[in-house]
XYZ file of C-alpha atoms in Angstrom:
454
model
C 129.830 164.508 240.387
C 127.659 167.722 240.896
C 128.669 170.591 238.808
C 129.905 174.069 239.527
C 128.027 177.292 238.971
C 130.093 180.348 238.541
C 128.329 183.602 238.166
C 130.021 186.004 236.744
C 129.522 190.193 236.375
C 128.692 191.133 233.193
C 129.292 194.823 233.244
C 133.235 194.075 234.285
C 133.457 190.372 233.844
C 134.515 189.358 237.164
C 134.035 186.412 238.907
C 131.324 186.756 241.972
C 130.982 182.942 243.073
C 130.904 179.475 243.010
C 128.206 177.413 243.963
C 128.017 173.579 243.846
C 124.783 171.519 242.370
C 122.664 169.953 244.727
C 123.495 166.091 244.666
C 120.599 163.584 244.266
C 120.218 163.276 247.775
C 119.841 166.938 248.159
C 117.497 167.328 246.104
C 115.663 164.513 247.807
C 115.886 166.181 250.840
C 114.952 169.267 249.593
C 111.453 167.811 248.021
C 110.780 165.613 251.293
C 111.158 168.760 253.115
C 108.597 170.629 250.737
C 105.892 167.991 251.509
C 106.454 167.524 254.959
C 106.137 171.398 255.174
C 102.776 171.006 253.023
C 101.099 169.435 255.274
C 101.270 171.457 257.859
C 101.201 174.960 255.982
C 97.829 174.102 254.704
C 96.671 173.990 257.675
C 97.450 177.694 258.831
C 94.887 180.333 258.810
C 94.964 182.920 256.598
C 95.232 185.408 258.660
C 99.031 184.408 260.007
C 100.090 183.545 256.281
C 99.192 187.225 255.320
C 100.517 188.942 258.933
C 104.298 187.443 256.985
C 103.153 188.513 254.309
C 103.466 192.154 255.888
C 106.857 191.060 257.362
C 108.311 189.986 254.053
C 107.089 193.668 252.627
C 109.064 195.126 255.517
C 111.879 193.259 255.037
C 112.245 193.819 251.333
C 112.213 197.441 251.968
C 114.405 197.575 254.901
C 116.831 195.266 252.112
C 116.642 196.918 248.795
C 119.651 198.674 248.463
C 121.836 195.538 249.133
C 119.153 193.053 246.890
C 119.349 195.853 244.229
C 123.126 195.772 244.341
C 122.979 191.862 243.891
C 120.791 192.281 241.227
C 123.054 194.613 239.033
C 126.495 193.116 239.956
C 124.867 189.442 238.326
C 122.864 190.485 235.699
C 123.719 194.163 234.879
C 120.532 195.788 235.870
C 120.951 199.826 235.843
C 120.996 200.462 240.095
C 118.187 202.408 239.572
C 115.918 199.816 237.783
C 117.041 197.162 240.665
C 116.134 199.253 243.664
C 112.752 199.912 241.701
C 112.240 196.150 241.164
C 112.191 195.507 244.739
C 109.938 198.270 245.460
C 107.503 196.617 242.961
C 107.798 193.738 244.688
C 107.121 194.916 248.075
C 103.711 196.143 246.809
C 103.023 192.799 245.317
C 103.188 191.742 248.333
C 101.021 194.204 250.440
C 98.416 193.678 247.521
C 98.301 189.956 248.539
C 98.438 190.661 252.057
C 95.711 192.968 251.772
C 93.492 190.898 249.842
C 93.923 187.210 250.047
C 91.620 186.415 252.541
C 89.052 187.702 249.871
C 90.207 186.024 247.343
C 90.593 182.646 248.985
C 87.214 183.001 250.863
C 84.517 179.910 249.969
C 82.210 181.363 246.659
C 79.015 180.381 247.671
C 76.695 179.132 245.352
C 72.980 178.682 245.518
C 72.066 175.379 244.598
C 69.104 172.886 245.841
C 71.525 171.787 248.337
C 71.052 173.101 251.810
C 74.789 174.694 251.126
C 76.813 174.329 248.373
C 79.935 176.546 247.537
C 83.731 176.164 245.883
C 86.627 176.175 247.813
C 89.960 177.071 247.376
C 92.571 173.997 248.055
C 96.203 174.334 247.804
C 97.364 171.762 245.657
C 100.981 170.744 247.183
C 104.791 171.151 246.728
C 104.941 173.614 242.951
C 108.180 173.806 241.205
C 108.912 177.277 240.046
C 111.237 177.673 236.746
C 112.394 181.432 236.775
C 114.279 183.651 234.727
C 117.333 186.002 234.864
C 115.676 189.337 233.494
C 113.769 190.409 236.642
C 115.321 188.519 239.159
C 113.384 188.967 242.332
C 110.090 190.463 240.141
C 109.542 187.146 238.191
C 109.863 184.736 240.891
C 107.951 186.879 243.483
C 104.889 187.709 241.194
C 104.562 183.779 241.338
C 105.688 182.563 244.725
C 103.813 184.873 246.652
C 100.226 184.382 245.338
C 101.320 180.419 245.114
C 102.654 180.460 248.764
C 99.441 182.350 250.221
C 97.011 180.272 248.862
C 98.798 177.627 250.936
C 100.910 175.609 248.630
C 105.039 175.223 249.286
C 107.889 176.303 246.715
C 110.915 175.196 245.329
C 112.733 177.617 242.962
C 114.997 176.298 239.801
C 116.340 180.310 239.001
C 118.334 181.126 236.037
C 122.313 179.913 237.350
C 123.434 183.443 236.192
C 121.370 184.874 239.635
C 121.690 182.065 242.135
C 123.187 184.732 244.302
C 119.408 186.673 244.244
C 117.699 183.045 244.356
C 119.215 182.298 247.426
C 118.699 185.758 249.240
C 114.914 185.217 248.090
C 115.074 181.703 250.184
C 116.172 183.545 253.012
C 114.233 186.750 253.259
C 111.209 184.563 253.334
C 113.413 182.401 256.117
C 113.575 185.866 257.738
C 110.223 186.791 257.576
C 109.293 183.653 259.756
C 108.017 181.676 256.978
C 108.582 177.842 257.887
C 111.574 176.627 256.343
C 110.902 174.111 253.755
C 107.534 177.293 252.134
C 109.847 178.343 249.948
C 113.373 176.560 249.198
C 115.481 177.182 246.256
C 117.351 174.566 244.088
C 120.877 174.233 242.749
C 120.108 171.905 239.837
C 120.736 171.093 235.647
C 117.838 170.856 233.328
C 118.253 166.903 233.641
C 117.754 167.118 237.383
C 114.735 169.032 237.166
C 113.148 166.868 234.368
C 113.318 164.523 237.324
C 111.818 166.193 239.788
C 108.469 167.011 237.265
C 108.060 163.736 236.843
C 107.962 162.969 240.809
C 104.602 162.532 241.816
C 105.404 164.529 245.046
C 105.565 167.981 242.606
C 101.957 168.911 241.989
C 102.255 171.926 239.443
C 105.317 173.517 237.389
C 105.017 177.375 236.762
C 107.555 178.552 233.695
C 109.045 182.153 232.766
C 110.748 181.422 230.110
C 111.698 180.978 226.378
C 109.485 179.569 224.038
C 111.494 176.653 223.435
C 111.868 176.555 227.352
C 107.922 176.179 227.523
C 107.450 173.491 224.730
C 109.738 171.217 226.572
C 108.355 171.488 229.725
C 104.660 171.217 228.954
C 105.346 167.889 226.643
C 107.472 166.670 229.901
C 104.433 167.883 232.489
C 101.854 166.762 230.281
C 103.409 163.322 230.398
C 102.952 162.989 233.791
C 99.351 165.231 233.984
C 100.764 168.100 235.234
C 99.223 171.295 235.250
C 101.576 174.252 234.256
C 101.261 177.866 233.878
C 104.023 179.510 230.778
C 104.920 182.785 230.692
C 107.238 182.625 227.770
C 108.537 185.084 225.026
C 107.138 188.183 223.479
C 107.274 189.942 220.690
C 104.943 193.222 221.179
C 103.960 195.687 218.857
C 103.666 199.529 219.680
C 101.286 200.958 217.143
C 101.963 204.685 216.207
C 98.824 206.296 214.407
C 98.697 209.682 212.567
C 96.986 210.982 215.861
C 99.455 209.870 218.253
C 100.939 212.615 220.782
C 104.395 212.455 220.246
C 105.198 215.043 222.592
C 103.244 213.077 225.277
C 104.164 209.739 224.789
C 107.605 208.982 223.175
C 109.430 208.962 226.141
C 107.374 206.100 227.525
C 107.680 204.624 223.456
C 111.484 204.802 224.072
C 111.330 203.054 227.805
C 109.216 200.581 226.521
C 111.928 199.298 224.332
C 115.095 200.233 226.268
C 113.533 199.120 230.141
C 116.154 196.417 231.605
C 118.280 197.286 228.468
C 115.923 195.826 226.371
C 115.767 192.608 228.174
C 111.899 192.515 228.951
C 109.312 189.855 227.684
C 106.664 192.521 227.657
C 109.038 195.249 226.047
C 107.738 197.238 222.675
C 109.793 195.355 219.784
C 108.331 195.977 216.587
C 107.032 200.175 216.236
C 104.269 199.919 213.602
C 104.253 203.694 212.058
C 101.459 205.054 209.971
C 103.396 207.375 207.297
C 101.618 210.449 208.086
C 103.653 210.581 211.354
C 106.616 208.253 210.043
C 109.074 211.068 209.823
C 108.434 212.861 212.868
C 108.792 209.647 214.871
C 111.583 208.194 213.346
C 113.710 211.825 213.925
C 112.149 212.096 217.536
C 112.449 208.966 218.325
C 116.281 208.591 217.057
C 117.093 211.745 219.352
C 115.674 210.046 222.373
C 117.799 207.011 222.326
C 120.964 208.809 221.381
C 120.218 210.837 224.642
C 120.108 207.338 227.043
C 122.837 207.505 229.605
C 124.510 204.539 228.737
C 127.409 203.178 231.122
C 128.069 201.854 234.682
C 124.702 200.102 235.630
C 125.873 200.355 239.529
C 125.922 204.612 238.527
C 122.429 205.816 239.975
C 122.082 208.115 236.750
C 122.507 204.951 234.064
C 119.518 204.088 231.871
C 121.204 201.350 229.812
C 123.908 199.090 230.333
C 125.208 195.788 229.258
C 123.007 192.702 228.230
C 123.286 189.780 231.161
C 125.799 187.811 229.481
C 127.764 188.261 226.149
C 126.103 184.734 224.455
C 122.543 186.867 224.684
C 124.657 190.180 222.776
C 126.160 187.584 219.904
C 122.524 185.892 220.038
C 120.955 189.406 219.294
C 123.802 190.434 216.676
C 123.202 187.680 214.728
C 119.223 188.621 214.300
C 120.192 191.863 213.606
C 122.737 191.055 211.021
C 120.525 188.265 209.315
C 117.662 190.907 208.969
C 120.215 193.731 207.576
C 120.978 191.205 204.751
C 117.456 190.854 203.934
C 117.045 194.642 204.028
C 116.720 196.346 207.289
C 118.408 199.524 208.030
C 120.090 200.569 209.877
C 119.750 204.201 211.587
C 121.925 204.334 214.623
C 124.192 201.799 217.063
C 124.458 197.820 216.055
C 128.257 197.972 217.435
C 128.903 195.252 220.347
C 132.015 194.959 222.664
C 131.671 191.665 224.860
C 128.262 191.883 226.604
C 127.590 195.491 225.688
C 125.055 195.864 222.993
C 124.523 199.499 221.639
C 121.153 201.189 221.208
C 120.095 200.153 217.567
C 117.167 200.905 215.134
C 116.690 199.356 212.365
C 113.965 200.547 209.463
C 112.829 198.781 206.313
C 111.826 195.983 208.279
C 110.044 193.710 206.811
C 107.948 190.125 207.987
C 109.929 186.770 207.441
C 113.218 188.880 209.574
C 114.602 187.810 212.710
C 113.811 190.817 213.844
C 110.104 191.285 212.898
C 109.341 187.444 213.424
C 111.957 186.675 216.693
C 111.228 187.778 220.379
C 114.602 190.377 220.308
C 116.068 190.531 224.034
C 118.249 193.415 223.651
C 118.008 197.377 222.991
C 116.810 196.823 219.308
C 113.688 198.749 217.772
C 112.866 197.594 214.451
C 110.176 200.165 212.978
C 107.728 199.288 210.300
C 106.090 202.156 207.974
C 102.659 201.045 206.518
C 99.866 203.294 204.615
C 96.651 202.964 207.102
C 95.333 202.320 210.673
C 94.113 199.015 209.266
C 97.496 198.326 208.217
C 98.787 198.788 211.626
C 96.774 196.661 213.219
C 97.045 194.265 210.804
C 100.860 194.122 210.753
C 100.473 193.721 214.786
C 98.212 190.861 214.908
C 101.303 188.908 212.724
C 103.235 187.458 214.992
C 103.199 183.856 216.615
C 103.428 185.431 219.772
C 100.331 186.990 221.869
C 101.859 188.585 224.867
C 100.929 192.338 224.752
C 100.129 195.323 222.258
C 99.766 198.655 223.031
C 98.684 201.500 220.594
C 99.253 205.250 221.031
C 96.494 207.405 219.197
C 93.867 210.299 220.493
C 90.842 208.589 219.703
C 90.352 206.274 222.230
C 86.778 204.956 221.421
C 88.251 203.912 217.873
C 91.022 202.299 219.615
C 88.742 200.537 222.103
C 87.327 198.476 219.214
C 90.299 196.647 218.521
C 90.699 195.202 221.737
C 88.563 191.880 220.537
C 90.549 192.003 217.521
C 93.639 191.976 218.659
C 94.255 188.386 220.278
C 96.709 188.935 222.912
C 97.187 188.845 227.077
C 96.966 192.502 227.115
C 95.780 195.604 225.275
C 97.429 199.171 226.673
C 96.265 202.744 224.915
C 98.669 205.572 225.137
C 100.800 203.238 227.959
C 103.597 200.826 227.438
C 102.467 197.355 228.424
C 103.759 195.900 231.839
C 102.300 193.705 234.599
C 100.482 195.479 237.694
C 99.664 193.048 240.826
C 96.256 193.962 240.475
C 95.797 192.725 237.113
C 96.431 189.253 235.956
C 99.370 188.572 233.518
C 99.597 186.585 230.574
C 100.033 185.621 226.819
C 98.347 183.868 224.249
C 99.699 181.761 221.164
C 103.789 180.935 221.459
C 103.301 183.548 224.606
C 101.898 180.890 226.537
C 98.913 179.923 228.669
C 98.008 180.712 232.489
C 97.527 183.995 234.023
C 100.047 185.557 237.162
C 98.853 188.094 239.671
C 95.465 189.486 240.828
C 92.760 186.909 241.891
C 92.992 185.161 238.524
C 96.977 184.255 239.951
C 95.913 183.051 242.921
C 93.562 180.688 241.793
C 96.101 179.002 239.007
C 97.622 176.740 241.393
C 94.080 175.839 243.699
C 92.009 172.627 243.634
C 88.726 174.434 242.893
C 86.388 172.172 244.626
C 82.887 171.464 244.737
C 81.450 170.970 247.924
C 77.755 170.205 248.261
C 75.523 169.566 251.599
C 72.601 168.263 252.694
C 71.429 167.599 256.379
């Protein structure tokens, strides 16, 4: 007997709704329907996949206020945040729109064949495994690029925003997409286990934890499945003695407290030189205590409650463990159900939750050490390889590190987030595979050779 999903509002803690697990043969239909679409989806030109492509856009705008509402009522996104997620979104997809037919255009090659050139093949039905954080965000960034290049969808989203999943499904419904491009799924981790190993599913793409990602690229690989993870993160922001504090801490503070700290990509270990320890720690400290912290459907909140109150026990347990092996704390570490308050913690030290642990809540955990090379050492300790971004006026100094320093991305004197027009990505427990830009595209292609002769 299917199971029920019940999503429930974590600022208040009311019910929203129930929804019902697909049964087997809903699932089957589901997948039948994904290949039958396929077929003939390949076929279209690029040209009509990118004119609803500009639909879609439209149609996100013409939305946002209602998909930004659904977005904070499941998962406690501030309003303001939400309506700004869809925005994003809607440039995602004029950025495909705009250039797809580029980036899917035959690369010619010269060769001793009288032509010779790779194309760009979809591949087939891909299952998409999405998270909670960025509801719409994370499961755009990879539908679109995966649904332009030809290839059909269906969605496993976190159960906590099946109301946003299925209001994805049917904007792109709305937008004229065929029905079967892009259908989402009802399902338990058991159920979708099943559907990797179908030989009808041709690709998996994961957002997701890192124990999310080891499980589903041993059950992929079983089958030779290619799969693209973007899992945890546990960035460093370095803060060297020539950092512009004045300029830059209020994008240090939003790149820990964005989404309430809920953010792969979000600054979670500050790694201080000491000749500017003390100025940042009492700068930064008054910035946080300043965050408007309350309703997130209240246009003027910054920060709000975690999605569910499992993830604020989850995050006072790290934070706990690493106070009794040291860390201090300077302000917040009090909880009430799903509400997390605004805590840093100093004296933090490697071999803590919260140096060594991906921390998905409004936590900063600052590290003091002696030199530059210090800092950049301290960064480059972490099993994770997702982003690191380094705030100092001497930019050709910083520019050397960028080979050093083996992660997806590298920002100077910015906070570290994903831009359509770049690709996105980690490295080590981060994951493999690279989102947006051409690279994106291209992840879930059959590059093939073609070679001629007359």
């Amino acid at each position: 007997m299917p199971s029920k999903i019940e999503t429930i509002n974590p600022y208040n803690g009311n019910r929203i709704k129930n929804y019902q697990e697909f049964t087997k043969s809903k699932l089957e239909a589901c997948l039948e329907l994904s290949e039958n679409t396929f077929e003939t989806w390949k076929q279209t030109d690029i040209k009509e996949r990118t004119t609803l492509l500009k639909t879609l856009s439209k149609n996100l705008l013409k939305n946002k206020q209602k998909f930004a509402e659904l977005m904070t009522e499941e998962m406690g996104k501030p309003i303001s945040q939400s309506l700004a997620e869809i925005e994003k979104c809607s440039f995602l997809v004029d950025f495909y729109a705009k250039n797809a037919d580029d980036f899917l255009a035959d690369e010619l090659i010269e060769t001793d064949a009288e032509e010779s050139f790779i194309s760009f093949d979809p591949l087939g039905c891909i299952l998409g495994i999405m998270p909670w954080n960025y509801p719409f965000w994370q499961v755009l960034r990879f539908a679109i690029p995966t649904v332009t290049a030809g290839n059909t969808i269906l969605l496993k989203h976190a159960s906590n925003v099946t109301g946003c999943a299925l209001a994805i499904q049917e904007i792109f419904e709305e937008s004229g997409f065929p029905k079967g491009c892009f259908q989402t799924l009802i399902a338990d981790h058991e159920q979708i286990d099943q559907l990797i190993a179908d030989s009808r599913i041709k690709a998996i793409s994961l957002t997701g934890s890192e124990k999310a990602g080891r499980h589903i690229a041993e059950t992929a690989g079983k089958h030779l499945k290619k799969t693209v993870l973007e899992l945890g993160g546990n960035n460093a922001c370095i803060v060297l003695a020539d950092a512009d504090l004045d300029a830059h801490l209020d994008t240090m503070v939003h790149a820990r407290m964005q989404n309430t700290g809920q953010s792969c990509i979000a600054a979670k270990r500050f790694i201080v030189v000491e000749d500017i320890y003390g100025e940042f720690l009492e700068k930064f400290k008054a910035k946080v205590k300043k965050l408007n912290i309350g309703d997130p459907a209240d246009k003027n909140t910054e920060l709000s409650v975690l999605a569910r109150e499992d993830l604020a026990k989850t995050l006072k347990k790290q934070v706990d463990t690493s106070i009794g092996q040291g860390a201090k704390v300077i302000t917040g570490n009090k909880t009430d159900k799903a509400y997390f308050e605004p805590t840093i913690l100093t004296n933090v030290k490697p071999g803590m939750p919260v140096f060594d642990e991906e921390t998905f809540g409004p936590v900063a955990a600052i590290i003091k050490v002696k030199t530059k090379e210090d800092a950049y050492k301290m960064a480059s300790h972490s099993k994770f390889g997702l982003g690191t971004m380094v705030f100092t006026q001497n930019i050709e100094d910083a520019r050397k590190q960028i080979i050093e320093i083996a992660d997806g991305a590298f920002f100077i004197n910015e906070l570290v987030k994903s831009d359509p027009r770049l690709p996105f990505g980690g490295t080590k427990a981060s994951g493999f595979g690279r989102e947006l830009s051409k690279e994106g595209i291209h992840e879930f292609v059959n590059r093939k050779t073609v070679f001629i002769n007359l």
